mmCIF file of C-alpha atoms in Angstrom:
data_model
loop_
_atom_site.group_PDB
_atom_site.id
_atom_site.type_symbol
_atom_site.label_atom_id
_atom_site.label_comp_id
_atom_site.label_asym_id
_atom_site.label_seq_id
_atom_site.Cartn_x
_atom_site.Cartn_y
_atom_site.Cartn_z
ATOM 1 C CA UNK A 1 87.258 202.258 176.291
ATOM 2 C CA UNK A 2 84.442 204.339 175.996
ATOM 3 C CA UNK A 3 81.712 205.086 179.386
ATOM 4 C CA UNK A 4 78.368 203.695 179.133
ATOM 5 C CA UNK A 5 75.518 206.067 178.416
ATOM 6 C CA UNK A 6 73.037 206.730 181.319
ATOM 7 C CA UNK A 7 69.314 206.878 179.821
ATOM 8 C CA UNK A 8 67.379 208.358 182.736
ATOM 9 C CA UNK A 9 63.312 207.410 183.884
ATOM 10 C CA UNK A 10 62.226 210.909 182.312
ATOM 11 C CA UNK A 11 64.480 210.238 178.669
ATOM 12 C CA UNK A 12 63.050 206.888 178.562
ATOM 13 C CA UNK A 13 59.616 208.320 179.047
ATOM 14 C CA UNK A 14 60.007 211.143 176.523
ATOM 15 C CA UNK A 15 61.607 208.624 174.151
ATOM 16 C CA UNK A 16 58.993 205.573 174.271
ATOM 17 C CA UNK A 17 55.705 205.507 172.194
ATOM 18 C CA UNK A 18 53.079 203.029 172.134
ATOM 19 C CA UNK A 19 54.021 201.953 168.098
ATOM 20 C CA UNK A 20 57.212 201.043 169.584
ATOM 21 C CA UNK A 21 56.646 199.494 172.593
ATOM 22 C CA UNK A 22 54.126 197.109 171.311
ATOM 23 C CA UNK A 23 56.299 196.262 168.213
ATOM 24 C CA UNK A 24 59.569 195.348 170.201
ATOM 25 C CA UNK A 25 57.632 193.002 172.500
ATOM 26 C CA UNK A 26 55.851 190.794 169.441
ATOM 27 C CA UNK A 27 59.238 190.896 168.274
ATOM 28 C CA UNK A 28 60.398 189.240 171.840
ATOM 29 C CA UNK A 29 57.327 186.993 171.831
ATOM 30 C CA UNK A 30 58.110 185.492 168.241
ATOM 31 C CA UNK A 31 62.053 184.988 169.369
ATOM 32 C CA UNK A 32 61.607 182.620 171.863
ATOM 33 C CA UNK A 33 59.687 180.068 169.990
ATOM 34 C CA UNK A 34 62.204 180.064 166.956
ATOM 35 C CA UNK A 35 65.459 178.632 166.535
ATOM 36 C CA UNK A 36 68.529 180.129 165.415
ATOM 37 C CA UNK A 37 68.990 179.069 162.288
ATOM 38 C CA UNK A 38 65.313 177.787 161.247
ATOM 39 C CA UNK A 39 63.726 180.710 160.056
ATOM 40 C CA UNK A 40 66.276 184.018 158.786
ATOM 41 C CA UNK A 41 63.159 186.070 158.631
ATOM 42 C CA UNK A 42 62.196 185.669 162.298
ATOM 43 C CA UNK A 43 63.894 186.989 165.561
ATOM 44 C CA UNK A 44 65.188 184.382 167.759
ATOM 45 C CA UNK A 45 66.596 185.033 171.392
ATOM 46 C CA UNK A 46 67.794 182.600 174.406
ATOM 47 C CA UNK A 47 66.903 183.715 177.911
ATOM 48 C CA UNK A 48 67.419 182.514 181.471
ATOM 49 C CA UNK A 49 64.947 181.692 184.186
ATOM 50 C CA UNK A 50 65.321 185.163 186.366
ATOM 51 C CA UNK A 51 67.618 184.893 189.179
ATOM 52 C CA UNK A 52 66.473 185.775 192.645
ATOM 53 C CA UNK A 53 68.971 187.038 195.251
ATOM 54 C CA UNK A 54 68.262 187.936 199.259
ATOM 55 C CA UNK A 55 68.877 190.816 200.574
ATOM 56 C CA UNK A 56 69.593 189.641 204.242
ATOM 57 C CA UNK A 57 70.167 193.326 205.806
ATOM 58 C CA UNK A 58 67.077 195.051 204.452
ATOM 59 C CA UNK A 59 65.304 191.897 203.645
ATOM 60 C CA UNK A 60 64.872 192.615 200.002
ATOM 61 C CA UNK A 61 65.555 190.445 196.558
ATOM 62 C CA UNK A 62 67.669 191.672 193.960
ATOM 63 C CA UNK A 63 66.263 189.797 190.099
ATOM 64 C CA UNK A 64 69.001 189.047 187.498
ATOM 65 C CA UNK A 65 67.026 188.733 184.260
ATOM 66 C CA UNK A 66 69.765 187.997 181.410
ATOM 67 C CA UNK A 67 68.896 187.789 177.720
ATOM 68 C CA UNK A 68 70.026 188.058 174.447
ATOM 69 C CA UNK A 69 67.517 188.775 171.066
ATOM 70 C CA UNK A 70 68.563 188.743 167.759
ATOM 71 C CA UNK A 71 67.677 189.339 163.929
ATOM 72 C CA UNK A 72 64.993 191.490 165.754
ATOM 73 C CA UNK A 73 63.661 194.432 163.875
ATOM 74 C CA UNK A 74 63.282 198.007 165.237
ATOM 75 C CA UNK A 75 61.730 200.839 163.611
ATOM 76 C CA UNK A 76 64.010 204.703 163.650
ATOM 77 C CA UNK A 77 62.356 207.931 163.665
ATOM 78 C CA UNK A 78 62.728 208.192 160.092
ATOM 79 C CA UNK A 79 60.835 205.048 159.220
ATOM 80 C CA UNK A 80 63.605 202.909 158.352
ATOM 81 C CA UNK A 81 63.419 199.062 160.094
ATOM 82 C CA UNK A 82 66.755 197.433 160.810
ATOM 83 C CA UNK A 83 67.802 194.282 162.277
ATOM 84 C CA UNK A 84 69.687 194.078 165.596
ATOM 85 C CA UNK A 85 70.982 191.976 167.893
ATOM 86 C CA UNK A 86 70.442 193.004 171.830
ATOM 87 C CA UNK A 87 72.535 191.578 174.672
ATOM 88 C CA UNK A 88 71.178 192.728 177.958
ATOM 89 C CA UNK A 89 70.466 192.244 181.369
ATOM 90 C CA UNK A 90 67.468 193.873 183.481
ATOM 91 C CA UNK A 91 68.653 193.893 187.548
ATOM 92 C CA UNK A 92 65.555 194.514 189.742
ATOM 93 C CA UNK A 93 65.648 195.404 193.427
ATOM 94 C CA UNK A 94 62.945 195.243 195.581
ATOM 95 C CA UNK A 95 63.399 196.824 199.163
ATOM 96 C CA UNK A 96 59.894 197.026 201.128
ATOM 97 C CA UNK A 97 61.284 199.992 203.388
ATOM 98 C CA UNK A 98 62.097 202.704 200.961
ATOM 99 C CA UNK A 99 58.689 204.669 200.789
ATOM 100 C CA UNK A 100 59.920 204.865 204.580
ATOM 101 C CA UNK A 101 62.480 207.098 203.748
ATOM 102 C CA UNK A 102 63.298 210.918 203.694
ATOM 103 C CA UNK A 103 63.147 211.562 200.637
ATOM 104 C CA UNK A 104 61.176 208.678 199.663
ATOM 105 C CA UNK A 105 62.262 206.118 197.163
ATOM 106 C CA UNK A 106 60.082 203.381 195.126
ATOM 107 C CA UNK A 107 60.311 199.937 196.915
ATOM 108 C CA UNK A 108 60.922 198.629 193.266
ATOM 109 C CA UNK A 109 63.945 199.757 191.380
ATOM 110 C CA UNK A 110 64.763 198.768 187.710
ATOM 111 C CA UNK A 111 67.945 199.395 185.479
ATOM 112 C CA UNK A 112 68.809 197.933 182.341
ATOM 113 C CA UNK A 113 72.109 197.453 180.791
ATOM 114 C CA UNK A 114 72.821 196.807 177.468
ATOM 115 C CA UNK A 115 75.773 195.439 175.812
ATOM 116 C CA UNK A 116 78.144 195.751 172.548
ATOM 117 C CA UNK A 117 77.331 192.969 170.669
ATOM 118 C CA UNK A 118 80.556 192.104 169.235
ATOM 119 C CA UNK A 119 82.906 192.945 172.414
ATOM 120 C CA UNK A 120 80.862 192.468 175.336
ATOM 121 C CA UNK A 121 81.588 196.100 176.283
ATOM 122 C CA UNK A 122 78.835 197.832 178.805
ATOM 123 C CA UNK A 123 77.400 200.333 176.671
ATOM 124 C CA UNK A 124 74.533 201.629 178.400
ATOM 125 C CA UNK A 125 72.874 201.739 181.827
ATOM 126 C CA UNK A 126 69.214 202.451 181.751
ATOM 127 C CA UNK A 127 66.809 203.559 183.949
ATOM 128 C CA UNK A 128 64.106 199.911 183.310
ATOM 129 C CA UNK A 129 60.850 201.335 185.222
ATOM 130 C CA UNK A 130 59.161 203.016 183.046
ATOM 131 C CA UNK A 131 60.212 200.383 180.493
ATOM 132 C CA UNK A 132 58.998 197.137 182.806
ATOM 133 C CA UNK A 133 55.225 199.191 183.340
ATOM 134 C CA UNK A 134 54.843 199.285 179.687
ATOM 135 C CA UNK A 135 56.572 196.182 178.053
ATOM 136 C CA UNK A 136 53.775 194.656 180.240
ATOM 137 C CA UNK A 137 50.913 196.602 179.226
ATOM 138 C CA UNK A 138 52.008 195.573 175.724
ATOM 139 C CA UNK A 139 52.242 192.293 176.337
ATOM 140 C CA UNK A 140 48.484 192.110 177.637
ATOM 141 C CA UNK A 141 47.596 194.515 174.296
ATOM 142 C CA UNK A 142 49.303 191.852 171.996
ATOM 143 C CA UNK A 143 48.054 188.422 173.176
ATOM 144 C CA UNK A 144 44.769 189.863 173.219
ATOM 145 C CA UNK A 145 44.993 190.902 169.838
ATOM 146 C CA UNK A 146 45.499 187.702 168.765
ATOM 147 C CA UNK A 147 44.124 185.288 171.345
ATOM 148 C CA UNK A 148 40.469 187.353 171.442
ATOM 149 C CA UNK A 149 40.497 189.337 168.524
ATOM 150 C CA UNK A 150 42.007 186.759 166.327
ATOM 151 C CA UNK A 151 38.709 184.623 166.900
ATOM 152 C CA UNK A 152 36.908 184.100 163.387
ATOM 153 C CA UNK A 153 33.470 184.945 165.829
ATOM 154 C CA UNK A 154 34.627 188.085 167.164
ATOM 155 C CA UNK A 155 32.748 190.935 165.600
ATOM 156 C CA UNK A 156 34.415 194.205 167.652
ATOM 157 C CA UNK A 157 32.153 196.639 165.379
ATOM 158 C CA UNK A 158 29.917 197.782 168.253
ATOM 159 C CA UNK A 159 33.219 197.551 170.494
ATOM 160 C CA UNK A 160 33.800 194.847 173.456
ATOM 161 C CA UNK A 161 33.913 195.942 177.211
ATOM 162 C CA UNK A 162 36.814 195.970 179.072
ATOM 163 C CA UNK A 163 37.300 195.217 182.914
ATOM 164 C CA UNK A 164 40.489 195.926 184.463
ATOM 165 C CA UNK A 165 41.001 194.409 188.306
ATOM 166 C CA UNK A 166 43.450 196.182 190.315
ATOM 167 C CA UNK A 167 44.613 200.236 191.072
ATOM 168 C CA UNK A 168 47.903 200.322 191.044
ATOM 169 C CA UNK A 169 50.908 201.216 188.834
ATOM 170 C CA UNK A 170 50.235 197.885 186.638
ATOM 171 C CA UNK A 171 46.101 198.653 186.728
ATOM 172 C CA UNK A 172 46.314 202.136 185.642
ATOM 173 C CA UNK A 173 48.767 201.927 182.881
ATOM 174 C CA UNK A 174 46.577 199.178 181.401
ATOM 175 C CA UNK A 175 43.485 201.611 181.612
ATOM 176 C CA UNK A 176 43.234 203.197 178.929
ATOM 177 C CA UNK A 177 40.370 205.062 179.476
ATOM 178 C CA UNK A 178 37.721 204.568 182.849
ATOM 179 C CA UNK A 179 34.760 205.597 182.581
ATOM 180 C CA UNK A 180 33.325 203.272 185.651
ATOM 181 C CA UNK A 181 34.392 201.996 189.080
ATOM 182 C CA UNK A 182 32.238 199.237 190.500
ATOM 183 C CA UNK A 183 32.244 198.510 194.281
ATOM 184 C CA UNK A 184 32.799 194.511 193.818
ATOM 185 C CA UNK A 185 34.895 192.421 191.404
ATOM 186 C CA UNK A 186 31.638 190.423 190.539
ATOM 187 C CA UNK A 187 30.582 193.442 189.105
ATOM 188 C CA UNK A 188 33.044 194.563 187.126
ATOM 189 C CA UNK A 189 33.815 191.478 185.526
ATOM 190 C CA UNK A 190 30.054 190.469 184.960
ATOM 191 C CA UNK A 191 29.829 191.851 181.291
ATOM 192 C CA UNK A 192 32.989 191.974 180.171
ATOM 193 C CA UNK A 193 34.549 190.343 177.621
ATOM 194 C CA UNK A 194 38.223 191.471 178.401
ATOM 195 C CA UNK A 195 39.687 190.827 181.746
ATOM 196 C CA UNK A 196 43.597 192.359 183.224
ATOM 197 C CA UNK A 197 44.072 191.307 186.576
ATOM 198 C CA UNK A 198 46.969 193.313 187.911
ATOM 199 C CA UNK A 199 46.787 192.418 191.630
ATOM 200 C CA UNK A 200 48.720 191.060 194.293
ATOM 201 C CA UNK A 201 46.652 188.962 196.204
ATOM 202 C CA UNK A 202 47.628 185.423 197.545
ATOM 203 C CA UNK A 203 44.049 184.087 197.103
ATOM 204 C CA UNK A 204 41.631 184.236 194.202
ATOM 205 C CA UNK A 205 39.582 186.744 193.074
ATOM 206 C CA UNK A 206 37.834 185.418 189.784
ATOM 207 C CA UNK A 207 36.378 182.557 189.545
ATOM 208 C CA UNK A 208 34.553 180.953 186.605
ATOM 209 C CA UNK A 209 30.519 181.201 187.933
ATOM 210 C CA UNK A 210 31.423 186.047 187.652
ATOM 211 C CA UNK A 211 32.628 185.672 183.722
ATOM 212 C CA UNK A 212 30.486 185.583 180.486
ATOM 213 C CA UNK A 213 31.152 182.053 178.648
ATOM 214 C CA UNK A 214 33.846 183.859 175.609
ATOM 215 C CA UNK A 215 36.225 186.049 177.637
ATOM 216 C CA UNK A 216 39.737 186.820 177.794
ATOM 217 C CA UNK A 217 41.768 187.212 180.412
ATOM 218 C CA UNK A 218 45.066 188.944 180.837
ATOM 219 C CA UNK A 219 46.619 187.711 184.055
ATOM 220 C CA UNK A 220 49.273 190.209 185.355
ATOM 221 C CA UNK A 221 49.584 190.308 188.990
ATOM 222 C CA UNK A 222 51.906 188.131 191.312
ATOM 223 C CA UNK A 223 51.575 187.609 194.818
ATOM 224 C CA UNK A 224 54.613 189.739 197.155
ATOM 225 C CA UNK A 225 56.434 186.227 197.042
ATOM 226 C CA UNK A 226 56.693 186.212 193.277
ATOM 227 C CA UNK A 227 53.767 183.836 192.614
ATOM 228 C CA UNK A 228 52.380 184.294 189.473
ATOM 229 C CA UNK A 229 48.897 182.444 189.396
ATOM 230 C CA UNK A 230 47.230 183.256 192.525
ATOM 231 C CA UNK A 231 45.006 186.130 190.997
ATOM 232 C CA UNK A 232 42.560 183.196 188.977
ATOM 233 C CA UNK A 233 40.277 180.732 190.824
ATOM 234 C CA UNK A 234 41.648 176.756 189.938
ATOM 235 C CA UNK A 235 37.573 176.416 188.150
ATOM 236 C CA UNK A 236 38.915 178.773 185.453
ATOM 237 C CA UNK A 237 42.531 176.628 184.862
ATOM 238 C CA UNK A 238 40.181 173.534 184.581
ATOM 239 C CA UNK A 239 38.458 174.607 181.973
ATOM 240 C CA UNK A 240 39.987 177.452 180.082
ATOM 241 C CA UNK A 241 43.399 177.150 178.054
ATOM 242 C CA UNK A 242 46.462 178.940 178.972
ATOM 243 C CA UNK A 243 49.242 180.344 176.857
ATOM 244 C CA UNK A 244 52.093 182.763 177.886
ATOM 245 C CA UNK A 245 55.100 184.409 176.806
ATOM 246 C CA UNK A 246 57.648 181.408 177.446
ATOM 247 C CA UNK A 247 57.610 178.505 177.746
ATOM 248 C CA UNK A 248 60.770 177.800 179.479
ATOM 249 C CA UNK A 249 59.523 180.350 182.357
ATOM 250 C CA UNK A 250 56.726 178.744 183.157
ATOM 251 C CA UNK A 251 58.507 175.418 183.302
ATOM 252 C CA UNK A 252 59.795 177.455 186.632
ATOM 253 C CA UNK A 253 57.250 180.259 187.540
ATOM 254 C CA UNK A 254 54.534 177.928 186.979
ATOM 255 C CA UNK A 255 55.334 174.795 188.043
ATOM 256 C CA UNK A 256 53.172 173.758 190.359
ATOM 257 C CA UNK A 257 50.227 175.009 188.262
ATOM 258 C CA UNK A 258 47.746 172.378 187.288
ATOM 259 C CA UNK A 259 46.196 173.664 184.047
ATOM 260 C CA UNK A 260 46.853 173.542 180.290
ATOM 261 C CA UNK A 261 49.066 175.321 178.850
ATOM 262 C CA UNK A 262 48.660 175.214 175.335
ATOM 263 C CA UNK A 263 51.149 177.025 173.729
ATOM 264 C CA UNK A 264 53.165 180.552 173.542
ATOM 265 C CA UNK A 265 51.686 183.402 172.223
ATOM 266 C CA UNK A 266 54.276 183.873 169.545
ATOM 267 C CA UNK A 267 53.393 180.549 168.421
ATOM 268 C CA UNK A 268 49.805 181.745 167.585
ATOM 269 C CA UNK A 269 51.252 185.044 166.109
ATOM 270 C CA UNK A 270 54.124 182.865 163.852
ATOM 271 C CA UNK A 271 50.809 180.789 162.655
ATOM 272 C CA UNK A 272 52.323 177.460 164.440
ATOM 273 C CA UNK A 273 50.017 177.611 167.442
ATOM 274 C CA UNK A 274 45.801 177.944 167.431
ATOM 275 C CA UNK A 275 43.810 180.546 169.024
ATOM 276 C CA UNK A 276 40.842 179.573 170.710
ATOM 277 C CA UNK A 277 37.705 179.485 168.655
ATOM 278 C CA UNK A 278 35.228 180.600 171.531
ATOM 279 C CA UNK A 279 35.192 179.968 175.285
ATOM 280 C CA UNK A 280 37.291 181.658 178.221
ATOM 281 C CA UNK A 281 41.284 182.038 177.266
ATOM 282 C CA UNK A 282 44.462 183.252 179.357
ATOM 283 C CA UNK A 283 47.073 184.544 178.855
ATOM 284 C CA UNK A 284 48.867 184.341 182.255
ATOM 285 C CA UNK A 285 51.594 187.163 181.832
ATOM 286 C CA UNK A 286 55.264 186.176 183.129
ATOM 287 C CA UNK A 287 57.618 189.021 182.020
ATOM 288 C CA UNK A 288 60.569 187.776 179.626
ATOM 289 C CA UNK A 289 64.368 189.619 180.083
ATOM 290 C CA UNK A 290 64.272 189.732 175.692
ATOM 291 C CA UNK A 291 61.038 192.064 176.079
ATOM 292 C CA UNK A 292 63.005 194.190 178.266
ATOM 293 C CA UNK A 293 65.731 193.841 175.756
ATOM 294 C CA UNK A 294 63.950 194.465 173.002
ATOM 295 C CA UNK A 295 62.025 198.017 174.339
ATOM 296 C CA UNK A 296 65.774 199.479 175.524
ATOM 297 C CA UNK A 297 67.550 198.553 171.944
ATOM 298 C CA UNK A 298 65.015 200.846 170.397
ATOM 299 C CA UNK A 299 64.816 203.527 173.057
ATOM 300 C CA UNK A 300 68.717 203.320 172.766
ATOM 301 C CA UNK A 301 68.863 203.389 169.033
ATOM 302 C CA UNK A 302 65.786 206.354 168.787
ATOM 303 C CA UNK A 303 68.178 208.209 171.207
ATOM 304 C CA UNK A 304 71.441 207.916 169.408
ATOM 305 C CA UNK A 305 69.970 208.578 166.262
ATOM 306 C CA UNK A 306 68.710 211.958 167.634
ATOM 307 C CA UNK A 307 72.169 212.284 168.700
ATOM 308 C CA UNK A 308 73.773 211.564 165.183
ATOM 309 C CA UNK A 309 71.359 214.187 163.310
ATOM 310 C CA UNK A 310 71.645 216.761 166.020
ATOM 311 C CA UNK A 311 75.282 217.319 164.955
ATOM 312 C CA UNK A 312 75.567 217.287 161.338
#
């Protein structure tokens, strides 16, 4: 038996490029709305709600997020695009004293391990935080894509304004470019016509009388208990429809939610499932394990293809 490769934070960073990122996770969001079998042309995948363990001693969590994609495409260095199947499992730990420490470690850790698809053999352990940041960035950057700009009354020639609620790891890898700060979330939101939340607040923070009448809104953040619907005022889910990246997981992260949720994104990206013609839309952002699957098959193939034409 061979060891499993260690991919570390700074490889995965050098290795990762927006192109790539954003084209594994629409290949995530399309697999978990089609069945194996139904369409050959189509990635298809089958995930399990995450798993949350306590941490009694250092009251932390540990999150088991298992997954497996296939017929999923992924694009080498050299242009070619070949199909893969990804088995792999993203463990996060959380462990609120660790900036406490000497040195100091990040209160959320991330590692991804991805297995031989044929044997079941561990084949590579990879650092997931840089890779969790950005799959989610991506998936904000894809369902707006098609759940605003896919709107036959969107003109975006004289550009749209973009309003981005929340400064931390999540808020400033979604900002692009700032070229404002405004001293109150009324303001920022007033004139915009996309919204990323990427808080973690247990109350609300937008509600429907601070946005224009056709926005979009990416909703990222989660409260510290894991509650994923906190950051959006309950006048918005009465009126506005919701979509998200799986279905199944919001059968579980969203269950006490009362809104509707009309479909999943890839459903609206296969051409199964409608984007909204004009009005406020959200896309209320979960996290799926094949997105994390995805991203590491293609930093892990990029990688050992450098390998392979390094040697000859």
């Amino acid at each position: 038996m061979t060891s499993p490769v260690f991919i570390s934070y700074n490889e995965v960073k050098n290795i990762l490029t927006s192109s790539m990122i954003k084209e594994s996770v629409e290949e995530a969001f399309k697999s978990v709305v089609v069945s194996k079998g139904n369409n050959q042309d189509h990635p298809y995948a089958y995930q399990c709600p995450r798993i949350r363990t306590s941490s009694h001693n250092v009251n932390g969590i540990l999150l088991t997020m298992p997954g497996c994609i296939s017929n999923h495409k992924v694009t080498l260095p050299n242009g070619e695009r070949k199909t893969f199947e990804t088995l792999a499992c993203k463990l996060i730990t959380r462990s609120p004293k660790n900036n406490q420490l000497t040195p100091q470690l990040p209160n959320v850790l991330a590692n991804i391990l991805l297995f031989d698809e044929q044997t079941g053999q561990l084949k590579c352990v990879m650092d997931g935080k840089y890779i969790t940041v950005w799959r989610t960035v991506a998936a904000s950057l894809v369902a707006t894509k098609f759940l605003y700009f896919g709107r036959k009354n969107v003109n975006a020639s004289n550009g749209v304004t973009l309003a981005i609620v929340g400064c931390g790891v999540q808020g400033e890898s979604h900002a692009l470019e700032m070229f404002r700060v405004f001293s109150t979330i009324r303001e920022c939101v007033s004139n915009a016509d996309i919204i990323v939340t990427c808080t973690r607040t247990v109350e609300p923070i937008l509600h429907l009388n601070m946005l224009k009448k056709d926005v979009h809104i990416n909703a990222v953040g989660a409260a510290p208990g894991g509650k994923h619907y906190c950051e959006l005022g309950q006048d918005i889910y009465d009126i506005a429809p919701v979509y998200v990246d799986s279905l199944n997981g919001a059968k579980t992260d969203l269950a006490d939610l009362k809104t509707n949720i009309v479909c999943a994104v890839g459903e609206v990206i296969l051409g199964v499932g409608k984007c909204p013609e004009k009005g406020i839309s959200v896309f209320q952002s979960l996290g799926m394990a094949v997105e994390d699957a995805a991203v590491a098959q293609a930093v892990f193939q990029y990688r050992k293809n450098k390998q392979t034409k390094s040697r000859l």
